[in-house]
Tab-separated table of C-alpha atoms and ligand atoms in Angstrom:
chain	number	residue	atom	x	y	z
A	1	UNK	CA	-40.685	-5.612	-29.560
A	2	UNK	CA	-39.024	-5.798	-26.153
A	3	UNK	CA	-37.931	-9.345	-25.227
A	4	UNK	CA	-39.541	-9.488	-21.783
A	5	UNK	CA	-38.110	-13.017	-21.025
A	6	UNK	CA	-34.598	-12.029	-22.008
A	7	UNK	CA	-34.701	-8.947	-19.688
A	8	UNK	CA	-36.163	-11.018	-16.855
A	9	UNK	CA	-33.424	-13.640	-17.331
A	10	UNK	CA	-30.726	-10.896	-17.139
A	11	UNK	CA	-32.031	-9.703	-13.762
A	12	UNK	CA	-32.599	-13.187	-12.463
A	13	UNK	CA	-29.114	-14.206	-13.334
A	14	UNK	CA	-27.666	-11.013	-11.675
A	15	UNK	CA	-29.495	-11.968	-8.506
A	16	UNK	CA	-28.396	-15.621	-8.598
A	17	UNK	CA	-24.745	-14.635	-9.279
A	18	UNK	CA	-24.852	-11.637	-6.941
A	19	UNK	CA	-23.295	-9.642	-9.740
A	20	UNK	CA	-24.817	-6.258	-10.776
A	21	UNK	CA	-25.789	-5.452	-14.318
A	22	UNK	CA	-26.235	-2.196	-16.303
A	23	UNK	CA	-29.689	-0.698	-16.214
A	24	UNK	CA	-31.938	-2.419	-18.744
A	25	UNK	CA	-33.155	0.897	-20.138
A	26	UNK	CA	-29.607	1.872	-21.131
A	27	UNK	CA	-29.973	-0.459	-24.067
A	28	UNK	CA	-33.711	-1.096	-24.317
A	29	UNK	CA	-36.222	1.666	-23.536
A	30	UNK	CA	-39.522	0.288	-22.367
A	31	UNK	CA	-42.701	1.578	-20.698
A	32	UNK	CA	-44.168	0.946	-17.243
A	33	UNK	CA	-46.510	-1.879	-18.388
A	34	UNK	CA	-43.583	-3.681	-20.009
A	35	UNK	CA	-41.625	-3.168	-16.808
A	36	UNK	CA	-44.293	-5.027	-14.832
A	37	UNK	CA	-44.294	-7.731	-17.487
A	38	UNK	CA	-40.589	-8.153	-16.914
A	39	UNK	CA	-41.221	-8.266	-13.117
A	40	UNK	CA	-43.847	-10.898	-13.608
A	41	UNK	CA	-41.627	-12.989	-15.875
A	42	UNK	CA	-38.903	-12.853	-13.154
A	43	UNK	CA	-41.395	-14.066	-10.563
A	44	UNK	CA	-42.453	-16.868	-12.868
A	45	UNK	CA	-38.784	-18.032	-13.040
A	46	UNK	CA	-38.725	-18.125	-9.267
A	47	UNK	CA	-42.024	-20.120	-9.139
A	48	UNK	CA	-40.615	-22.623	-11.584
A	49	UNK	CA	-37.724	-23.054	-9.079
A	50	UNK	CA	-40.299	-23.876	-6.421
A	51	UNK	CA	-40.702	-20.619	-4.701
A	52	UNK	CA	-44.299	-19.646	-3.652
A	53	UNK	CA	-45.902	-16.227	-3.593
A	54	UNK	CA	-45.956	-14.870	-0.014
A	55	UNK	CA	-47.251	-11.301	-0.489
A	56	UNK	CA	-46.841	-7.877	-1.931
A	57	UNK	CA	-44.447	-5.082	-1.269
A	58	UNK	CA	-45.130	-1.427	-1.906
A	59	UNK	CA	-42.336	0.991	-2.894
A	60	UNK	CA	-41.764	4.696	-2.821
A	61	UNK	CA	-44.770	5.292	-0.549
A	62	UNK	CA	-42.796	7.855	1.502
A	63	UNK	CA	-41.058	11.031	0.551
A	64	UNK	CA	-37.943	9.850	2.402
A	65	UNK	CA	-37.616	6.950	-0.108
A	66	UNK	CA	-38.612	8.911	-3.145
A	67	UNK	CA	-36.003	11.533	-2.299
A	68	UNK	CA	-33.354	8.853	-1.575
A	69	UNK	CA	-33.787	7.067	-4.901
A	70	UNK	CA	-34.974	10.011	-7.115
A	71	UNK	CA	-38.111	8.182	-8.188
A	72	UNK	CA	-41.546	9.627	-7.376
A	73	UNK	CA	-44.202	7.083	-8.280
A	74	UNK	CA	-45.629	4.401	-6.069
A	75	UNK	CA	-44.611	1.041	-7.274
A	76	UNK	CA	-45.197	-2.565	-6.166
A	77	UNK	CA	-43.473	-5.914	-6.284
A	78	UNK	CA	-44.085	-9.537	-5.219
A	79	UNK	CA	-42.655	-11.397	-2.233
A	80	UNK	CA	-41.956	-15.113	-2.199
A	81	UNK	CA	-41.442	-17.465	0.673
A	82	UNK	CA	-37.668	-17.730	-0.191
A	83	UNK	CA	-37.344	-14.028	0.630
A	84	UNK	CA	-38.802	-14.483	4.174
A	85	UNK	CA	-35.980	-14.276	6.707
A	86	UNK	CA	-36.013	-15.383	10.288
A	87	UNK	CA	-33.088	-13.995	12.213
A	88	UNK	CA	-30.170	-13.993	9.818
A	89	UNK	CA	-29.581	-12.875	6.301
A	90	UNK	CA	-26.544	-14.202	4.346
A	91	UNK	CA	-25.293	-10.911	2.748
A	92	UNK	CA	-22.708	-12.864	0.716
A	93	UNK	CA	-25.514	-13.941	-1.609
A	94	UNK	CA	-26.457	-10.322	-2.161
A	95	UNK	CA	-24.857	-7.509	-4.293
A	96	UNK	CA	-25.084	-4.285	-2.174
A	97	UNK	CA	-27.887	-4.898	0.341
A	98	UNK	CA	-29.670	-2.111	2.203
A	99	UNK	CA	-32.149	-2.402	4.977
A	100	UNK	CA	-35.199	-0.355	5.857
A	101	UNK	CA	-38.089	-0.387	8.406
A	102	UNK	CA	-41.489	-1.441	7.203
A	103	UNK	CA	-45.077	-1.800	8.431
A	104	UNK	CA	-46.402	-5.211	7.662
A	105	UNK	CA	-49.988	-6.484	7.357
A	106	UNK	CA	-51.130	-10.106	7.509
A	107	UNK	CA	-53.976	-10.941	5.155
A	108	UNK	CA	-56.473	-13.446	6.686
A	109	UNK	CA	-58.783	-14.119	3.712
A	110	UNK	CA	-58.952	-13.695	0.005
A	111	UNK	CA	-59.466	-9.939	-0.893
A	112	UNK	CA	-61.861	-9.579	-3.705
A	113	UNK	CA	-62.033	-5.764	-3.720
A	114	UNK	CA	-59.896	-2.957	-2.300
A	115	UNK	CA	-62.827	-1.875	-0.163
A	116	UNK	CA	-62.666	-5.209	1.783
A	117	UNK	CA	-58.920	-5.291	2.380
A	118	UNK	CA	-58.926	-3.687	5.796
A	119	UNK	CA	-61.462	-6.215	7.110
A	120	UNK	CA	-59.393	-9.097	5.741
A	121	UNK	CA	-56.355	-8.066	7.806
A	122	UNK	CA	-55.696	-10.296	10.863
A	123	UNK	CA	-52.429	-8.865	12.009
A	124	UNK	CA	-50.048	-5.859	11.913
A	125	UNK	CA	-46.359	-6.002	12.716
A	126	UNK	CA	-43.184	-4.053	12.445
A	127	UNK	CA	-40.856	-5.471	9.801
A	128	UNK	CA	-37.763	-4.861	7.773
A	129	UNK	CA	-36.984	-5.141	4.080
A	130	UNK	CA	-33.541	-5.919	2.729
A	131	UNK	CA	-33.304	-4.339	-0.674
A	132	UNK	CA	-30.700	-5.376	-3.264
A	133	UNK	CA	-30.880	-3.603	-6.610
A	134	UNK	CA	-29.535	-5.823	-9.299
A	135	UNK	CA	-28.254	-2.639	-11.003
A	136	UNK	CA	-24.841	-1.287	-10.740
A	137	UNK	CA	-24.433	1.422	-8.081
A	138	UNK	CA	-28.085	0.954	-6.990
A	139	UNK	CA	-29.089	3.404	-9.766
A	140	UNK	CA	-32.162	3.018	-11.978
A	141	UNK	CA	-35.114	4.639	-13.596
A	142	UNK	CA	-38.760	3.941	-12.615
A	143	UNK	CA	-39.066	1.269	-15.316
A	144	UNK	CA	-35.788	-0.373	-14.359
A	145	UNK	CA	-36.698	-0.740	-10.681
A	146	UNK	CA	-40.174	-2.039	-11.448
A	147	UNK	CA	-38.657	-4.648	-13.752
A	148	UNK	CA	-36.253	-5.599	-10.919
A	149	UNK	CA	-39.210	-6.400	-8.639
A	150	UNK	CA	-38.799	-3.098	-6.759
A	151	UNK	CA	-35.352	-4.211	-5.471
A	152	UNK	CA	-36.907	-6.852	-3.257
A	153	UNK	CA	-34.423	-9.306	-1.763
A	154	UNK	CA	-35.296	-10.434	1.759
A	155	UNK	CA	-37.867	-9.332	4.399
A	156	UNK	CA	-38.769	-10.223	7.956
A	157	UNK	CA	-41.581	-9.433	10.339
A	158	UNK	CA	-41.904	-9.191	14.105
A	159	UNK	CA	-44.685	-10.647	16.216
A	160	UNK	CA	-48.207	-10.148	14.779
A	161	UNK	CA	-50.605	-7.908	16.763
A	162	UNK	CA	-54.341	-7.789	16.371
A	163	UNK	CA	-55.267	-5.152	13.691
A	164	UNK	CA	-55.147	-1.588	15.096
A	165	UNK	CA	-54.585	1.966	13.984
A	166	UNK	CA	-50.983	2.237	12.933
A	167	UNK	CA	-51.442	5.592	11.153
A	168	UNK	CA	-48.869	7.401	13.253
A	169	UNK	CA	-46.476	5.228	15.211
A	170	UNK	CA	-42.793	5.903	15.887
A	171	UNK	CA	-40.295	3.690	14.046
A	172	UNK	CA	-36.695	3.247	15.026
A	173	UNK	CA	-33.970	1.334	13.223
A	174	UNK	CA	-30.759	0.604	15.150
A	175	UNK	CA	-27.567	-0.978	13.900
A	176	UNK	CA	-25.333	-2.465	16.472
A	177	UNK	CA	-27.216	-0.569	19.143
A	178	UNK	CA	-26.924	2.824	17.411
A	179	UNK	CA	-29.969	4.630	16.089
A	180	UNK	CA	-29.554	5.061	12.342
A	181	UNK	CA	-33.062	5.997	11.215
A	182	UNK	CA	-36.169	7.253	12.913
A	183	UNK	CA	-39.481	8.100	11.518
A	184	UNK	CA	-43.222	7.762	11.745
A	185	UNK	CA	-45.574	5.382	9.875
A	186	UNK	CA	-47.487	8.570	8.939
A	187	UNK	CA	-44.704	9.126	6.405
A	188	UNK	CA	-46.214	6.179	4.437
A	189	UNK	CA	-48.848	7.967	2.297
A	190	UNK	CA	-50.093	9.675	5.458
A	191	UNK	CA	-51.284	6.278	6.766
A	192	UNK	CA	-49.883	2.818	5.811
A	193	UNK	CA	-53.554	1.719	5.429
A	194	UNK	CA	-53.626	3.725	2.217
A	195	UNK	CA	-50.686	1.697	0.952
A	196	UNK	CA	-52.476	-1.530	1.957
A	197	UNK	CA	-55.564	-0.467	-0.064
A	198	UNK	CA	-53.284	0.432	-2.972
A	199	UNK	CA	-51.722	-3.061	-2.745
A	200	UNK	CA	-55.151	-4.619	-3.053
A	201	UNK	CA	-56.107	-2.393	-5.914
A	202	UNK	CA	-52.822	-2.978	-7.843
A	203	UNK	CA	-53.031	-6.784	-7.349
A	204	UNK	CA	-56.654	-6.879	-8.557
A	205	UNK	CA	-55.754	-4.716	-11.530
A	206	UNK	CA	-53.009	-7.173	-12.395
A	207	UNK	CA	-55.476	-10.101	-12.227
A	208	UNK	CA	-54.310	-11.317	-8.809
A	209	UNK	CA	-55.882	-11.410	-5.378
A	210	UNK	CA	-54.256	-10.889	-1.991
A	211	UNK	CA	-54.474	-14.403	-0.595
A	212	UNK	CA	-54.831	-15.736	3.000
A	213	UNK	CA	-51.426	-15.831	4.670
A	214	UNK	CA	-49.939	-13.219	2.376
A	215	UNK	CA	-47.983	-10.277	3.862
A	216	UNK	CA	-48.193	-6.804	2.600
A	217	UNK	CA	-45.222	-4.566	3.280
A	218	UNK	CA	-46.522	-0.956	3.159
A	219	UNK	CA	-43.216	0.669	2.351
A	220	UNK	CA	-40.376	2.205	4.245
A	221	UNK	CA	-40.986	5.319	6.351
A	222	UNK	CA	-37.312	6.263	6.273
A	223	UNK	CA	-34.418	6.022	3.792
A	224	UNK	CA	-32.689	2.632	3.561
A	225	UNK	CA	-29.192	2.084	4.914
A	226	UNK	CA	-26.360	-0.105	3.815
A	227	UNK	CA	-26.314	-3.622	5.480
A	228	UNK	CA	-22.703	-4.717	6.048
A	229	UNK	CA	-21.801	-8.195	6.947
A	230	UNK	CA	-21.897	-8.794	10.703
A	231	UNK	CA	-24.340	-5.909	11.321
A	232	UNK	CA	-27.054	-6.504	13.946
A	233	UNK	CA	-30.196	-4.609	13.099
A	234	UNK	CA	-33.236	-3.983	15.302
A	235	UNK	CA	-36.334	-2.242	14.037
A	236	UNK	CA	-38.853	-1.170	16.649
A	237	UNK	CA	-42.405	0.185	16.153
A	238	UNK	CA	-44.085	1.946	19.085
A	239	UNK	CA	-46.454	-0.597	20.577
A	240	UNK	CA	-45.566	-3.244	18.100
A	241	UNK	CA	-42.284	-4.487	19.684
A	242	UNK	CA	-39.181	-5.202	17.648
A	243	UNK	CA	-37.748	-7.397	14.967
A	244	UNK	CA	-34.079	-8.198	14.723
A	245	UNK	CA	-31.808	-9.613	12.125
A	246	UNK	CA	-28.072	-10.216	11.850
A	247	UNK	CA	-26.231	-9.931	8.641
B	301	LIG	C1	-36.858	0.390	-4.390
B	301	LIG	C2	-37.764	-0.206	-3.296
B	301	LIG	C3	-38.552	0.859	-2.490
B	301	LIG	C4	-39.805	1.061	-0.351
B	301	LIG	O1	-40.181	0.581	0.720
B	301	LIG	O2	-40.010	2.264	-0.598
B	301	LIG	C5	-39.145	0.216	-1.283
B	301	LIG	C6	-35.522	0.831	-3.865
B	301	LIG	O3	-35.477	1.709	-3.024
B	301	LIG	O4	-34.518	0.275	-4.350
B	301	LIG	O5	-39.103	-0.961	-1.035
B	302	LIG	MG1	-39.439	-1.346	1.169
């Protein structure tokens, strides 16, 4: 039997101490359902510390990300209010942070089936995600990264816009005024709305519902880049404006 709580504690401690650990599967092989159980146990630890669920993040929804990380299955993780970042992220609390552009959806009412998720969306925005694998060298298997809540660390969103077609909008990520990644939202499963529906399906399959006020991050359209201390990052989505963050 895999000790789910023990594995969750190891990752939780790595995050709290900002010290990486060896991949869990090096010592303990486990399957994907067990990996999600570890993820959930980690979220429960956060909830016991007072954090509240704030949404869902999708991972590996673009080829750019799959190729960067060598993992080729769509995964998901949970976001909490403590991960939401306004304009600054303190990278000294993180291990080896990376940042990536995201498309974000705002959920306006409880989603009881994947078919109703699009009508439940009340806003779309450009966003960013700061990833911080708790594993040494940012290297992991599919099971490891799922257990590690899909490397979630921080996220931010720009101004919300009324729901609209964001199936093919240009995305630009700049660091200190220099373009570092460009892409199209179409890289996200052909249309980030597919990722949104998958988020609703996965949540329901796990006995949860997307709740009013929750944010869904549809996944990065480009590779993630390292986020050094002092960096100023701007992510722009055509027609959606920009969101900025300083490390
Ligand atoms: C896992 C998280 C992937 C995305 O948008 O594809 C992700 C990782 O790359 O460490 O958030
Ligand atoms: Mg992401």
